[in-house]
Short mmCIF file of C-alpha atoms in Angstrom, two decimals:
data_model
loop_
_atom_site.label_atom_id
_atom_site.label_comp_id
_atom_site.label_asym_id
_atom_site.label_seq_id
_atom_site.Cartn_x
_atom_site.Cartn_y
_atom_site.Cartn_z
CA MET X 1 58.97 -27.65 32.79
CA ILE X 2 57.71 -25.57 35.70
CA LYS X 3 60.37 -22.91 34.89
CA SER X 4 59.37 -22.78 31.18
CA LYS X 5 55.71 -22.31 32.12
CA PHE X 6 56.62 -19.46 34.45
CA ARG X 7 58.59 -17.70 31.72
CA LYS X 8 55.67 -18.15 29.28
CA SER X 9 53.16 -16.77 31.81
CA SER X 10 55.40 -13.80 32.58
CA MET X 11 55.74 -12.89 28.92
CA VAL X 12 51.99 -13.08 28.47
CA PHE X 13 51.46 -10.82 31.51
CA LEU X 14 54.10 -8.33 30.30
CA GLY X 15 52.42 -8.26 26.83
CA ALA X 16 49.01 -7.54 28.39
CA ILE X 17 50.53 -4.57 30.35
CA LEU X 18 52.15 -3.15 27.23
CA GLY X 19 49.04 -3.58 25.27
CA ALA X 20 46.92 -1.84 27.83
CA SER X 21 49.50 0.95 28.02
CA ALA X 22 49.36 1.38 24.21
CA ILE X 23 45.51 1.54 24.26
CA PHE X 24 45.62 4.04 27.08
CA THR X 25 48.15 6.26 25.31
CA SER X 26 46.13 6.03 22.10
CA CYS X 27 42.93 7.11 23.94
CA ASN X 28 44.76 10.05 25.45
CA GLU X 29 46.00 11.16 22.09
CA ASP X 30 42.43 11.06 20.68
CA GLU X 31 40.97 12.96 23.51
CA THR X 32 42.32 16.37 22.74
CA PRO X 33 40.23 18.97 24.58
CA SER X 34 38.00 21.08 22.37
CA SER X 35 39.41 24.19 24.04
CA THR X 36 42.82 23.55 22.41
CA ILE X 37 41.26 23.00 18.99
CA ILE X 38 38.46 25.75 19.07
CA THR X 39 39.43 29.02 20.75
CA GLU X 40 37.63 32.23 21.73
CA GLU X 41 39.57 33.95 18.94
CA ASP X 42 38.05 31.59 16.44
CA ALA X 43 34.61 32.45 17.70
CA TYR X 44 35.41 36.13 17.52
CA GLU X 45 36.54 35.90 13.85
CA VAL X 46 33.52 33.75 12.82
CA ILE X 47 31.09 36.31 14.45
CA GLU X 48 32.90 39.18 12.79
CA GLY X 49 32.41 37.48 9.44
CA THR X 50 28.67 37.22 10.10
CA LEU X 51 28.44 40.94 10.94
CA ILE X 52 30.49 43.30 8.84
CA ALA X 53 29.68 44.83 5.53
CA SER X 54 32.62 43.41 3.59
CA THR X 55 31.43 39.82 4.17
CA TYR X 56 27.75 40.64 3.40
CA GLY X 57 27.01 40.42 7.06
CA LEU X 58 24.13 41.58 9.26
CA THR X 59 24.85 45.22 8.62
CA GLU X 60 24.13 44.73 4.87
CA THR X 61 20.84 42.99 5.57
CA VAL X 62 19.73 45.79 7.88
CA GLU X 63 20.76 48.37 5.28
CA GLN X 64 18.73 46.44 2.63
CA ALA X 65 15.65 46.27 4.85
CA SER X 66 15.85 50.05 5.68
CA THR X 67 16.46 50.94 2.03
CA THR X 68 13.34 48.89 0.97
CA VAL X 69 11.32 50.85 3.55
CA ALA X 70 12.54 54.13 2.00
CA GLU X 71 12.11 53.07 -1.60
CA GLU X 72 8.47 52.00 -0.87
CA ALA X 73 7.79 55.27 0.86
CA ILE X 74 6.70 53.24 3.96
CA ASN X 75 7.93 56.05 6.28
CA SER X 76 4.96 58.12 5.17
CA ARG X 77 1.85 57.70 7.18
CA LYS X 78 0.01 56.05 4.28
CA ALA X 79 2.41 54.10 2.05
CA PRO X 80 1.57 53.52 -1.62
CA ILE X 81 1.95 49.75 -1.33
CA GLU X 82 -0.91 47.56 -0.19
CA CYS X 83 -1.23 46.60 3.45
CA ASP X 84 -0.87 42.90 4.29
CA SER X 85 0.35 42.06 0.78
CA LEU X 86 3.55 40.02 0.37
CA TYR X 87 6.14 41.32 -2.02
CA ALA X 88 9.10 39.26 -3.27
CA LEU X 89 12.71 40.31 -3.83
CA SER X 90 15.52 38.53 -5.63
CA PHE X 91 19.01 39.79 -6.59
CA SER X 92 22.70 39.03 -6.57
CA ALA X 93 25.21 40.88 -4.30
CA SER X 94 28.86 40.82 -5.04
CA LYS X 95 31.70 43.21 -4.28
CA SER X 96 35.51 43.30 -4.10
CA PHE X 97 37.65 45.23 -1.65
CA PRO X 98 41.39 45.15 -1.01
CA ASN X 99 42.01 41.65 0.38
CA ARG X 100 38.25 41.02 0.74
CA SER X 101 35.34 39.99 -1.50
CA TYR X 102 31.88 38.44 -1.36
CA ASP X 103 29.39 36.88 -3.75
CA TYR X 104 25.84 36.06 -2.56
CA ASN X 105 22.39 35.29 -3.99
CA VAL X 106 19.50 36.88 -2.14
CA GLU X 107 15.90 35.78 -2.05
CA GLY X 108 13.33 37.31 0.24
CA SER X 109 9.98 39.00 0.89
CA TYR X 110 8.50 41.90 2.74
CA LYS X 111 5.09 43.00 3.95
CA LEU X 112 3.57 46.20 5.30
CA ASN X 113 1.32 46.01 8.31
CA CYS X 114 -1.20 48.83 8.79
CA ASN X 115 -3.53 50.00 11.65
CA SER X 116 -7.19 50.37 11.39
CA ASN X 117 -6.87 53.75 9.71
CA GLY X 118 -4.72 52.28 6.93
CA GLU X 119 -1.55 53.90 8.33
CA SER X 120 1.75 52.13 8.36
CA SER X 121 2.38 50.41 11.72
CA SER X 122 5.19 47.88 11.05
CA PHE X 123 7.19 46.30 8.26
CA GLU X 124 8.20 42.68 8.02
CA PHE X 125 11.41 41.84 6.10
CA GLU X 126 12.72 38.22 5.54
CA ASN X 127 15.57 36.98 3.41
CA TYR X 128 17.45 33.76 2.63
CA VAL X 129 20.95 34.24 1.28
CA THR X 130 23.67 31.78 0.08
CA GLY X 131 27.20 32.36 -1.10
CA THR X 132 30.80 32.90 -0.20
CA TYR X 133 33.20 35.48 1.21
CA ASP X 134 36.96 35.62 1.30
CA ARG X 135 39.04 37.84 3.62
CA THR X 136 42.65 38.00 4.87
CA ARG X 137 42.17 35.74 7.87
CA MET X 138 39.24 33.55 6.91
CA SER X 139 37.05 32.36 4.00
CA SER X 140 33.55 31.01 4.17
CA GLN X 141 30.93 29.18 2.24
CA ASP X 142 27.63 29.79 4.08
CA SER X 143 23.93 30.64 4.12
CA PHE X 144 21.88 32.80 6.31
CA GLU X 145 18.28 33.92 6.96
CA SER X 146 16.87 36.83 8.77
CA ASP X 147 13.38 37.65 10.05
CA LEU X 148 13.08 41.36 10.99
CA ILE X 149 10.28 43.51 12.23
CA ILE X 150 10.63 47.26 11.67
CA THR X 151 8.68 49.86 13.70
CA GLY X 152 9.07 53.60 14.24
CA LEU X 153 7.77 54.27 10.70
CA ASP X 154 6.10 57.54 11.49
CA PRO X 155 7.78 60.38 9.53
CA SER X 156 8.26 62.39 12.71
CA GLN X 157 10.75 59.78 13.93
CA THR X 158 14.41 60.07 12.84
CA ASN X 159 15.21 56.40 13.47
CA SER X 160 13.29 53.26 12.83
CA ILE X 161 13.60 50.30 15.18
CA ILE X 162 14.44 46.71 14.30
CA ASN X 163 13.83 43.57 16.34
CA GLY X 164 14.06 40.00 15.13
CA SER X 165 16.51 37.10 14.43
CA TYR X 166 19.42 36.43 12.19
CA GLU X 167 21.00 32.98 11.76
CA ARG X 168 24.07 32.09 9.68
CA LYS X 169 25.63 28.67 9.18
CA GLY X 170 28.33 27.21 6.98
CA THR X 171 31.95 26.14 6.70
CA GLN X 172 34.92 28.51 7.30
CA GLN X 173 38.60 28.06 6.46
CA SER X 174 40.94 29.83 8.83
CA LYS X 175 44.11 31.30 7.30
CA VAL X 176 45.87 31.87 10.66
CA ARG X 177 47.07 29.91 13.72
CA ASN X 178 46.50 26.26 12.93
CA GLU X 179 44.52 27.08 9.74
CA ARG X 180 41.72 24.74 10.64
CA SER X 181 38.40 24.27 8.90
CA PHE X 182 35.23 24.91 10.95
CA SER X 183 31.59 24.32 10.56
CA SER X 184 29.57 27.02 12.31
CA GLN X 185 26.10 28.05 13.41
CA VAL X 186 25.71 31.60 14.62
CA THR X 187 22.32 32.88 15.94
CA TYR X 188 21.51 36.49 16.73
CA THR X 189 18.59 37.81 18.72
CA LEU X 190 18.31 41.51 17.83
CA LYS X 191 17.03 43.99 20.41
CA ASP X 192 15.90 47.49 19.52
CA LEU X 193 18.38 48.28 16.80
CA ALA X 194 18.01 52.02 15.97
CA ILE X 195 18.39 52.61 12.24
CA ASP X 196 19.01 56.09 10.68
CA LYS X 197 16.24 56.44 8.11
CA SER X 198 18.45 58.48 5.73
CA LEU X 199 21.78 56.71 6.04
CA HIS X 200 20.34 53.28 6.76
CA GLU X 201 23.13 52.66 9.34
CA ILE X 202 22.82 51.18 12.80
CA GLU X 203 22.88 53.92 15.39
CA GLY X 204 22.39 51.75 18.56
CA GLY X 205 20.88 48.64 20.05
CA THR X 206 22.11 45.19 21.11
CA ALA X 207 22.18 41.59 20.13
CA GLN X 208 22.56 38.27 22.05
CA ILE X 209 24.70 35.85 19.98
CA ASN X 210 25.00 32.06 20.33
CA VAL X 211 27.73 30.27 18.52
CA LEU X 212 28.38 26.58 17.85
CA LEU X 213 31.74 25.66 16.24
CA THR X 214 32.88 22.23 15.20
CA ALA X 215 36.45 21.31 14.05
CA GLU X 216 38.24 17.94 13.91
CA GLY X 217 35.24 16.21 15.48
CA LYS X 218 35.19 18.57 18.50
CA SER X 219 32.39 21.04 19.18
CA LYS X 220 32.25 24.10 21.43
CA THR X 221 29.64 26.69 22.23
CA PHE X 222 30.04 30.38 22.97
CA SER X 223 27.66 33.11 24.18
CA ALA X 224 28.35 36.76 23.34
CA ASN X 225 26.77 40.18 23.68
CA LEU X 226 26.98 42.82 20.94
CA THR X 227 26.48 46.51 21.47
CA PHE X 228 26.21 48.99 18.55
CA HIS X 229 27.74 52.48 19.19
CA GLY X 230 26.41 54.57 16.27
CA ASP X 231 29.97 55.41 14.98
CA ASN X 232 30.16 52.39 12.63
CA THR X 233 31.66 50.26 15.41
CA ALA X 234 30.32 47.68 17.80
CA SER X 235 31.64 46.02 21.02
CA LEU X 236 31.56 42.25 21.27
CA GLU X 237 31.82 40.69 24.74
CA ILE X 238 32.77 37.06 24.87
CA GLY X 239 33.56 35.71 28.33
CA ASP X 240 35.78 38.22 30.11
CA ASN X 241 37.08 39.77 26.86
CA THR X 242 35.74 42.66 24.84
CA TYR X 243 36.50 43.18 21.10
CA THR X 244 35.88 46.32 19.07
CA ILE X 245 34.64 45.60 15.59
CA ASP X 246 34.70 48.05 12.62
CA LEU X 247 31.42 47.38 10.80
CA ASP X 248 32.91 47.99 7.41
#
């Protein structure tokens, strides 16, 4: 009887060890580091999608704001629209390119601020945009909003200056590497963007970008710096790496 009890106790002990081992292995399998799921390259491609013209990125919002300034003759010393009055805008934006397309609905508003002499001093432009884009390496369903302040409105100045914020969030489907689906939140702080008043293109300036990506229950944050060069390109610095982005 003593021998039988020993065997029974040994089997119970061995079962406990095997059970603990299985639990430990299972935990290790579940604890995949976020760095192996979400990479810097993913952050780069998400940021690029928030920026370039062919995804209705920041460059298109800047162009729309600058175009509105021109259409309302705000670059003259005394614009024909009323100071401190809020004007609404609403339109659809869609376009197809080779291997790329976008379709967005745009709602927004703008307001002219004037000095004590009734002369244009600054221009506020806000928008809220929802829609989708599709490109070779990634597709997205997202929304974004921007809050821009434009100065340098005097007709003697070639460029106007934009400061403000731009935030875009949504869900992206990667078509490369592991073809993962992401949720993203990308926030820009814009610093002294120089905008050509005739071409409505970004000639210079910088942006600080913060990115939050989530995939398969894992989240990772990135910080980046963006510099515009005035030749339709920008440099994006993430960590120790620098990427050149064609703004088209």
